[in-house]
């Protein structure tokens, strides 16, 4: 599936025209290693961009400015890529100048220095070891790409599955409404009850499919470069979606000062909506929900905490509630799919954060999640 191109398996040699270059090339080709040669740095860069297993450089062919160009190319490579360089230094005792050159070469990163004169065997061994290291990097790349592809496939699958499955559900819902409308006088009490059951099940199934879709979206790839968003904006969109539940329950919600962080806004809104929604839903029968959302910075993370005065969670279930379809109550007590916290966990972990709960059963719960703060900043 992920073939390495021939260019990725070869050794590129940078050496001025002459005996050295020819000797290096023939030494390697004689032992079955593919080779491409460049006589100056300008010709080298396009070869590296095309693909490279390892690079051998005769140091007289590389000026300081060219090293900087190469270092800039290396800095832009993806994390899996660390192309090996073998530099053949001039022989003789190290002088201040050669020491300085050696330091400049450090900018190349994955560097082996070989002092000339170099025996052909040494060159061959160094080239083989560079190629081996590079092959391991390609394996990492391939498994990362396979993982990304599998994730994208899964998301696509969940998307079409939940979309396609909701279609017949809509027909069932419509048909049950039509039945009730078209035969209003024929419907016995039992038939009304059965129709109510059908509609209830359809609604639940619809909710489950919607949550499965949200779960698949939660695992979608996070762009490398995310804009900084004020967490307050995500909270506001969550509160808007919860407006009806807030009004019905008479919930009092207090939002503390929140930071700006680098996450996808819709992801953060989804987490807040699930946590605030649960804080309202799992309320005690004798009290209106009182909910507080706070953020504080600790050890390089922003920690958001949603505190409620609801029914609480027994300690034995602190982990379990984050599992897929895990619920502590029957559907008659509290509606829900058991996916909300699993979605939160999935999202938070995508950003290398953590989510957890503490509770005084019967008194309330505190759900906290962390997001790395390094990329974020405090809102004014
Ligand atoms: P759902 O609410 O759809 O059941 P969740 O994944 O959001 O699914 O929550 C899983 C379970 O965790 C809930 O069924 C409930 O028992 C418990 N739970 C979640 N939030 C709270 C809360 N704030 N207070 C008490 N119990 C909660």
Tab-separated table of C-alpha atoms and ligand atoms in Angstrom:
chain	number	residue	atom	x	y	z
A	1	UNK	CA	0.000	0.000	0.000
A	2	UNK	CA	2.763	2.443	0.966
A	3	UNK	CA	5.572	1.643	-1.453
A	4	UNK	CA	8.904	3.326	-0.917
A	5	UNK	CA	9.978	5.093	-4.082
A	6	UNK	CA	13.387	4.098	-5.517
A	7	UNK	CA	14.609	7.609	-4.628
A	8	UNK	CA	13.884	6.932	-0.973
A	9	UNK	CA	16.238	3.924	-0.999
A	10	UNK	CA	19.288	5.618	-2.465
A	11	UNK	CA	22.350	7.348	-1.135
A	12	UNK	CA	22.892	10.874	-2.436
A	13	UNK	CA	26.517	11.986	-2.705
A	14	UNK	CA	27.585	15.605	-2.653
A	15	UNK	CA	31.210	15.922	-3.758
A	16	UNK	CA	33.091	18.145	-6.220
A	17	UNK	CA	33.744	16.565	-9.628
A	18	UNK	CA	36.814	14.425	-9.397
A	19	UNK	CA	38.272	11.230	-8.150
A	20	UNK	CA	36.602	11.309	-4.718
A	21	UNK	CA	33.070	11.513	-6.086
A	22	UNK	CA	33.652	8.759	-8.632
A	23	UNK	CA	35.308	6.546	-6.027
A	24	UNK	CA	32.498	6.978	-3.510
A	25	UNK	CA	29.852	6.250	-6.134
A	26	UNK	CA	31.562	3.137	-7.466
A	27	UNK	CA	32.259	1.813	-3.952
A	28	UNK	CA	28.574	1.953	-3.118
A	29	UNK	CA	27.148	0.773	-6.435
A	30	UNK	CA	29.558	-2.182	-6.353
A	31	UNK	CA	27.798	-3.366	-3.205
A	32	UNK	CA	24.320	-2.907	-4.636
A	33	UNK	CA	23.482	0.484	-3.143
A	34	UNK	CA	21.727	2.914	-5.514
A	35	UNK	CA	23.441	6.254	-5.787
A	36	UNK	CA	22.736	9.762	-7.114
A	37	UNK	CA	25.397	12.452	-7.203
A	38	UNK	CA	25.451	16.236	-7.014
A	39	UNK	CA	28.465	18.449	-7.386
A	40	UNK	CA	27.119	21.462	-5.512
A	41	UNK	CA	24.483	22.235	-2.884
A	42	UNK	CA	22.066	23.751	-5.412
A	43	UNK	CA	21.904	20.429	-7.233
A	44	UNK	CA	21.678	18.513	-3.925
A	45	UNK	CA	18.470	19.991	-2.541
A	46	UNK	CA	16.142	18.876	-5.397
A	47	UNK	CA	17.542	15.333	-5.057
A	48	UNK	CA	16.831	15.321	-1.310
A	49	UNK	CA	13.320	16.642	-1.874
A	50	UNK	CA	12.682	13.854	-4.376
A	51	UNK	CA	13.556	11.306	-1.675
A	52	UNK	CA	16.662	10.089	0.110
A	53	UNK	CA	17.897	7.139	2.150
A	54	UNK	CA	21.090	8.850	3.280
A	55	UNK	CA	23.458	11.603	2.184
A	56	UNK	CA	27.236	11.530	2.000
A	57	UNK	CA	28.889	14.950	1.842
A	58	UNK	CA	32.521	15.753	1.154
A	59	UNK	CA	32.828	18.817	3.369
A	60	UNK	CA	34.688	20.973	0.824
A	61	UNK	CA	31.519	20.859	-1.346
A	62	UNK	CA	29.301	22.488	1.266
A	63	UNK	CA	29.505	26.174	2.217
A	64	UNK	CA	28.038	27.638	5.403
A	65	UNK	CA	25.156	29.274	3.537
A	66	UNK	CA	24.241	25.922	1.920
A	67	UNK	CA	24.248	24.253	5.344
A	68	UNK	CA	21.699	26.832	6.477
A	69	UNK	CA	19.518	26.044	3.432
A	70	UNK	CA	19.666	22.331	4.262
A	71	UNK	CA	18.946	23.004	7.942
A	72	UNK	CA	15.852	24.986	6.924
A	73	UNK	CA	14.677	22.051	4.768
A	74	UNK	CA	15.243	19.637	7.665
A	75	UNK	CA	13.349	21.867	10.105
A	76	UNK	CA	10.281	21.664	7.855
A	77	UNK	CA	10.236	17.856	7.659
A	78	UNK	CA	7.477	15.890	9.425
A	79	UNK	CA	8.325	14.500	12.886
A	80	UNK	CA	9.009	10.944	11.620
A	81	UNK	CA	11.686	12.170	9.183
A	82	UNK	CA	15.277	12.650	10.335
A	83	UNK	CA	17.430	11.988	7.237
A	84	UNK	CA	20.922	10.718	8.042
A	85	UNK	CA	23.973	12.706	6.867
A	86	UNK	CA	27.520	11.390	6.667
A	87	UNK	CA	30.101	14.146	6.336
A	88	UNK	CA	33.637	13.326	5.197
A	89	UNK	CA	35.830	15.851	6.962
A	90	UNK	CA	39.292	16.909	5.854
A	91	UNK	CA	42.109	14.946	7.355
A	92	UNK	CA	44.797	16.332	9.609
A	93	UNK	CA	44.715	17.749	13.103
A	94	UNK	CA	41.578	19.690	13.970
A	95	UNK	CA	42.113	23.430	13.634
A	96	UNK	CA	39.870	26.199	14.852
A	97	UNK	CA	38.423	26.433	11.372
A	98	UNK	CA	37.685	22.726	11.047
A	99	UNK	CA	36.151	22.711	14.533
A	100	UNK	CA	33.899	25.574	13.523
A	101	UNK	CA	32.898	23.706	10.337
A	102	UNK	CA	32.090	20.623	12.386
A	103	UNK	CA	29.835	22.742	14.585
A	104	UNK	CA	28.033	24.133	11.536
A	105	UNK	CA	27.389	20.597	10.351
A	106	UNK	CA	25.562	19.866	13.614
A	107	UNK	CA	22.694	21.880	12.086
A	108	UNK	CA	22.077	18.863	9.827
A	109	UNK	CA	20.789	16.927	12.828
A	110	UNK	CA	21.290	13.188	12.231
A	111	UNK	CA	25.001	13.426	11.568
A	112	UNK	CA	27.991	11.066	11.346
A	113	UNK	CA	31.437	12.575	10.806
A	114	UNK	CA	34.085	10.443	9.080
A	115	UNK	CA	37.602	11.747	8.987
A	116	UNK	CA	39.490	11.196	5.741
A	117	UNK	CA	41.191	9.158	4.506
A	118	UNK	CA	38.219	6.796	4.746
A	119	UNK	CA	38.453	3.170	3.767
A	120	UNK	CA	35.830	1.914	1.265
A	121	UNK	CA	34.554	-0.559	3.864
A	122	UNK	CA	33.920	2.243	6.340
A	123	UNK	CA	31.924	4.202	3.743
A	124	UNK	CA	29.889	1.105	2.885
A	125	UNK	CA	29.156	0.379	6.540
A	126	UNK	CA	28.179	3.996	7.262
A	127	UNK	CA	25.907	4.054	4.172
A	128	UNK	CA	24.235	0.766	5.157
A	129	UNK	CA	23.650	1.913	8.699
A	130	UNK	CA	22.190	5.229	7.424
A	131	UNK	CA	19.872	3.309	5.086
A	132	UNK	CA	18.745	1.006	7.882
A	133	UNK	CA	17.948	3.970	10.131
A	134	UNK	CA	16.085	5.645	7.287
A	135	UNK	CA	14.049	2.477	6.562
A	136	UNK	CA	12.892	2.449	10.185
A	137	UNK	CA	11.743	6.054	9.758
A	138	UNK	CA	9.771	5.063	6.655
A	139	UNK	CA	8.144	2.266	8.632
A	140	UNK	CA	7.004	4.801	11.230
A	141	UNK	CA	5.676	7.004	8.430
A	142	UNK	CA	3.822	4.091	6.873
A	143	UNK	CA	2.155	3.025	10.084
A	144	UNK	CA	1.172	6.626	10.839
A	145	UNK	CA	-0.319	6.967	7.378
A	146	UNK	CA	-2.112	3.631	7.726
A	147	UNK	CA	-3.527	4.774	11.055
A	148	UNK	CA	-4.727	8.086	9.615
A	149	UNK	CA	-6.316	6.255	6.711
A	150	UNK	CA	-8.000	3.716	8.994
A	151	UNK	CA	-9.315	6.531	11.179
A	152	UNK	CA	-10.660	8.424	8.185
A	153	UNK	CA	-12.288	5.199	6.905
A	154	UNK	CA	-13.886	4.572	10.270
A	155	UNK	CA	-15.231	8.085	10.469
A	156	UNK	CA	-16.601	7.788	6.945
A	157	UNK	CA	-18.151	4.421	7.806
A	158	UNK	CA	-19.778	5.699	11.002
A	159	UNK	CA	-20.999	8.737	9.126
A	160	UNK	CA	-22.704	6.795	6.335
A	161	UNK	CA	-23.922	4.059	8.677
A	162	UNK	CA	-25.615	6.473	11.031
A	163	UNK	CA	-26.908	8.552	8.134
A	164	UNK	CA	-28.328	5.538	6.275
A	165	UNK	CA	-29.789	3.975	9.418
A	166	UNK	CA	-31.617	7.155	10.351
A	167	UNK	CA	-33.394	7.169	7.013
A	168	UNK	CA	-35.665	4.095	7.660
A	169	UNK	CA	-36.159	5.337	11.219
A	170	UNK	CA	-37.697	8.499	9.867
A	171	UNK	CA	-40.084	6.370	7.793
A	172	UNK	CA	-41.097	4.330	10.852
A	173	UNK	CA	-41.729	7.516	12.836
A	174	UNK	CA	-43.779	9.033	10.009
A	175	UNK	CA	-45.765	5.784	9.518
A	176	UNK	CA	-46.659	5.567	13.222
A	177	UNK	CA	-47.897	9.166	13.168
A	178	UNK	CA	-49.976	8.425	10.044
A	179	UNK	CA	-51.460	5.309	11.672
A	180	UNK	CA	-52.655	7.323	14.631
A	181	UNK	CA	-54.017	10.057	12.378
A	182	UNK	CA	-55.768	7.846	9.835
A	183	UNK	CA	-57.500	5.539	12.315
A	184	UNK	CA	-58.281	7.844	15.248
A	185	UNK	CA	-61.519	6.048	16.175
A	186	UNK	CA	-60.308	2.494	15.651
A	187	UNK	CA	-57.358	2.848	17.972
A	188	UNK	CA	-57.783	0.971	21.184
A	189	UNK	CA	-55.909	1.926	24.320
A	190	UNK	CA	-53.515	-0.931	23.670
A	191	UNK	CA	-52.803	0.319	20.138
A	192	UNK	CA	-52.099	3.833	21.468
A	193	UNK	CA	-49.692	2.341	23.979
A	194	UNK	CA	-47.916	0.331	21.283
A	195	UNK	CA	-47.626	3.381	19.037
A	196	UNK	CA	-46.140	5.338	21.936
A	197	UNK	CA	-43.621	2.534	22.426
A	198	UNK	CA	-42.661	2.596	18.761
A	199	UNK	CA	-42.138	6.357	18.819
A	200	UNK	CA	-40.109	6.204	22.024
A	201	UNK	CA	-37.838	3.528	20.566
A	202	UNK	CA	-37.428	5.427	17.330
A	203	UNK	CA	-36.376	8.526	19.276
A	204	UNK	CA	-33.873	6.565	21.325
A	205	UNK	CA	-32.413	4.892	18.259
A	206	UNK	CA	-32.155	8.276	16.598
A	207	UNK	CA	-30.308	9.641	19.640
A	208	UNK	CA	-27.919	6.674	19.656
A	209	UNK	CA	-27.112	7.127	15.975
A	210	UNK	CA	-26.563	10.866	16.427
A	211	UNK	CA	-24.158	10.147	19.303
A	212	UNK	CA	-22.316	7.473	17.336
A	213	UNK	CA	-21.806	10.073	14.645
A	214	UNK	CA	-20.549	12.594	17.215
A	215	UNK	CA	-18.163	9.928	18.539
A	216	UNK	CA	-16.766	9.332	15.055
A	217	UNK	CA	-16.325	13.086	14.574
A	218	UNK	CA	-14.553	13.316	17.914
A	219	UNK	CA	-11.832	11.048	16.567
A	220	UNK	CA	-11.440	12.996	13.356
A	221	UNK	CA	-7.979	14.290	12.660
A	222	UNK	CA	-6.986	17.459	14.454
A	223	UNK	CA	-5.279	19.940	12.140
A	224	UNK	CA	-1.636	20.582	13.031
A	225	UNK	CA	-2.143	24.335	13.236
A	226	UNK	CA	-5.249	25.330	15.164
A	227	UNK	CA	-6.259	28.914	15.784
A	228	UNK	CA	-6.533	29.980	19.422
A	229	UNK	CA	-10.194	30.152	20.441
A	230	UNK	CA	-11.656	31.701	23.590
A	231	UNK	CA	-13.118	28.798	25.572
A	232	UNK	CA	-15.974	31.146	26.476
A	233	UNK	CA	-17.163	31.057	22.873
A	234	UNK	CA	-17.563	27.259	22.979
A	235	UNK	CA	-19.338	27.534	26.334
A	236	UNK	CA	-21.770	30.072	24.906
A	237	UNK	CA	-22.678	27.837	21.981
A	238	UNK	CA	-23.164	24.906	24.410
A	239	UNK	CA	-25.412	27.078	26.616
A	240	UNK	CA	-27.450	28.087	23.596
A	241	UNK	CA	-28.131	24.438	22.767
A	242	UNK	CA	-29.030	23.771	26.412
A	243	UNK	CA	-31.327	26.794	26.732
A	244	UNK	CA	-34.491	24.683	26.951
A	245	UNK	CA	-33.085	22.327	29.616
A	246	UNK	CA	-31.810	25.318	31.624
A	247	UNK	CA	-35.197	27.022	31.466
A	248	UNK	CA	-37.147	23.871	32.345
A	249	UNK	CA	-34.943	22.940	35.298
A	250	UNK	CA	-34.458	26.463	36.632
A	251	UNK	CA	-30.703	25.824	36.629
A	252	UNK	CA	-28.362	28.539	37.872
A	253	UNK	CA	-25.092	28.399	35.959
A	254	UNK	CA	-22.005	30.409	36.883
A	255	UNK	CA	-19.087	30.648	34.454
A	256	UNK	CA	-15.683	31.738	35.784
A	257	UNK	CA	-12.939	33.463	33.813
A	258	UNK	CA	-11.875	31.177	30.955
A	259	UNK	CA	-8.674	31.022	28.893
A	260	UNK	CA	-8.048	30.989	25.164
A	261	UNK	CA	-6.804	27.602	23.972
A	262	UNK	CA	-5.866	25.914	20.725
A	263	UNK	CA	-8.577	23.356	20.070
A	264	UNK	CA	-11.217	22.957	17.421
A	265	UNK	CA	-14.076	25.137	18.640
A	266	UNK	CA	-16.787	22.559	17.864
A	267	UNK	CA	-14.863	19.888	19.825
A	268	UNK	CA	-14.681	22.085	22.914
A	269	UNK	CA	-18.355	23.076	22.578
A	270	UNK	CA	-19.298	19.389	22.438
A	271	UNK	CA	-17.395	18.667	25.683
A	272	UNK	CA	-18.991	21.606	27.512
A	273	UNK	CA	-22.427	20.715	26.207
A	274	UNK	CA	-22.160	17.138	27.483
A	275	UNK	CA	-20.753	18.111	30.892
A	276	UNK	CA	-23.114	21.036	31.509
A	277	UNK	CA	-26.036	19.032	30.090
A	278	UNK	CA	-25.308	16.156	32.503
A	279	UNK	CA	-24.917	18.586	35.418
A	280	UNK	CA	-28.474	19.740	34.700
A	281	UNK	CA	-29.919	16.318	33.820
A	282	UNK	CA	-28.607	14.371	36.833
A	283	UNK	CA	-30.137	16.787	39.350
A	284	UNK	CA	-31.732	15.934	42.663
A	285	UNK	CA	-35.494	15.996	42.782
A	286	UNK	CA	-35.522	18.388	45.745
A	287	UNK	CA	-33.211	21.106	44.370
A	288	UNK	CA	-32.723	23.243	41.308
A	289	UNK	CA	-29.394	22.543	39.597
A	290	UNK	CA	-26.602	24.902	40.681
A	291	UNK	CA	-23.688	24.536	38.296
A	292	UNK	CA	-20.299	26.209	38.215
A	293	UNK	CA	-17.648	26.099	35.476
A	294	UNK	CA	-14.110	27.084	36.457
A	295	UNK	CA	-10.695	27.035	34.796
A	296	UNK	CA	-7.273	27.096	36.407
A	297	UNK	CA	-3.745	26.613	35.138
A	298	UNK	CA	-1.570	23.885	36.627
A	299	UNK	CA	1.691	22.333	35.465
A	300	UNK	CA	1.354	23.360	31.827
A	301	UNK	CA	-2.342	22.466	31.517
A	302	UNK	CA	-5.604	24.330	31.716
A	303	UNK	CA	-7.958	22.411	33.947
A	304	UNK	CA	-11.670	23.019	33.435
A	305	UNK	CA	-14.051	21.849	36.149
A	306	UNK	CA	-17.838	21.564	36.071
A	307	UNK	CA	-19.290	21.366	39.588
A	308	UNK	CA	-22.912	20.428	40.207
A	309	UNK	CA	-25.188	19.806	43.193
A	310	UNK	CA	-26.827	16.761	41.621
A	311	UNK	CA	-27.258	13.102	42.529
A	312	UNK	CA	-23.508	12.367	42.411
A	313	UNK	CA	-21.694	9.185	41.360
A	314	UNK	CA	-20.494	6.345	43.627
A	315	UNK	CA	-16.679	6.032	43.664
A	316	UNK	CA	-16.830	2.550	42.086
A	317	UNK	CA	-18.074	4.106	38.826
A	318	UNK	CA	-15.568	6.977	38.426
A	319	UNK	CA	-13.905	5.166	35.480
A	320	UNK	CA	-16.877	3.265	34.103
A	321	UNK	CA	-18.989	6.340	33.325
A	322	UNK	CA	-16.525	7.289	30.554
A	323	UNK	CA	-17.084	3.981	28.711
A	324	UNK	CA	-19.144	3.691	25.533
A	325	UNK	CA	-22.849	3.083	26.260
A	326	UNK	CA	-22.094	3.018	30.019
A	327	UNK	CA	-25.043	4.272	32.116
A	328	UNK	CA	-25.791	4.086	35.817
A	329	UNK	CA	-29.523	4.599	35.459
A	330	UNK	CA	-32.397	3.105	33.561
A	331	UNK	CA	-33.925	4.963	30.699
A	332	UNK	CA	-37.055	5.617	32.753
A	333	UNK	CA	-35.093	7.471	35.439
A	334	UNK	CA	-32.936	9.625	33.131
A	335	UNK	CA	-32.930	9.626	29.333
A	336	UNK	CA	-29.616	9.289	27.519
A	337	UNK	CA	-27.453	7.077	25.367
A	338	UNK	CA	-24.405	6.582	27.584
A	339	UNK	CA	-22.192	8.114	24.903
A	340	UNK	CA	-21.789	11.700	26.178
A	341	UNK	CA	-18.832	11.155	28.488
A	342	UNK	CA	-17.207	8.684	26.068
A	343	UNK	CA	-17.297	11.442	23.440
A	344	UNK	CA	-15.768	13.927	25.939
A	345	UNK	CA	-12.978	11.469	26.760
A	346	UNK	CA	-12.250	10.847	23.109
A	347	UNK	CA	-12.029	14.562	22.350
A	348	UNK	CA	-9.945	15.496	25.383
A	349	UNK	CA	-7.483	12.671	24.737
A	350	UNK	CA	-7.070	13.814	21.138
A	351	UNK	CA	-5.560	16.972	22.565
A	352	UNK	CA	-3.378	14.958	24.978
A	353	UNK	CA	-5.540	15.885	27.923
A	354	UNK	CA	-7.299	13.834	30.584
A	355	UNK	CA	-10.827	13.735	31.990
A	356	UNK	CA	-11.931	12.534	35.415
A	357	UNK	CA	-14.671	12.811	38.004
A	358	UNK	CA	-14.900	13.170	41.768
A	359	UNK	CA	-18.163	13.143	43.662
A	360	UNK	CA	-19.947	13.130	46.983
A	361	UNK	CA	-22.811	10.760	46.172
A	362	UNK	CA	-26.081	12.455	46.921
A	363	UNK	CA	-24.376	15.880	47.086
A	364	UNK	CA	-22.955	16.515	43.633
A	365	UNK	CA	-20.166	15.801	41.119
A	366	UNK	CA	-17.036	17.582	39.883
A	367	UNK	CA	-16.041	16.696	36.320
A	368	UNK	CA	-12.608	18.011	35.322
A	369	UNK	CA	-10.651	17.853	32.097
A	370	UNK	CA	-7.208	19.131	31.158
A	371	UNK	CA	-5.924	20.598	27.896
A	372	UNK	CA	-2.242	21.485	27.365
A	373	UNK	CA	-1.801	25.220	27.987
A	374	UNK	CA	1.493	25.577	26.114
A	375	UNK	CA	-0.254	26.698	22.963
A	376	UNK	CA	-2.907	28.796	24.695
A	377	UNK	CA	-2.941	32.064	26.597
A	378	UNK	CA	-5.103	33.696	29.238
A	379	UNK	CA	-7.969	35.729	27.928
A	380	UNK	CA	-7.882	39.446	28.778
B	1	LIG	P1	-25.886	9.632	29.272
B	1	LIG	O1	-26.062	10.904	30.045
B	1	LIG	O2	-26.364	9.720	27.881
B	1	LIG	O3	-26.385	8.441	29.995
B	1	LIG	P2	-23.035	9.984	29.643
B	1	LIG	O4	-21.926	9.236	28.984
B	1	LIG	O5	-23.076	11.447	29.481
B	1	LIG	O6	-24.343	9.316	29.107
B	1	LIG	O7	-22.983	9.630	31.179
B	1	LIG	C1	-22.793	8.296	31.610
B	1	LIG	C2	-23.415	8.073	32.981
B	1	LIG	O8	-22.668	8.793	33.953
B	1	LIG	C3	-24.820	8.610	33.082
B	1	LIG	O9	-25.754	7.636	32.671
B	1	LIG	C4	-24.944	8.912	34.560
B	1	LIG	O10	-25.293	7.750	35.266
B	1	LIG	C5	-23.544	9.307	34.958
B	1	LIG	N1	-23.379	10.782	35.025
B	1	LIG	C6	-22.840	11.573	34.065
B	1	LIG	N2	-22.810	12.861	34.467
B	1	LIG	C7	-23.310	12.887	35.717
B	1	LIG	C8	-23.515	13.922	36.686
B	1	LIG	N3	-23.187	15.197	36.443
B	1	LIG	N4	-24.039	13.565	37.888
B	1	LIG	C9	-24.359	12.276	38.148
B	1	LIG	N5	-24.186	11.251	37.283
B	1	LIG	C10	-23.665	11.554	36.076
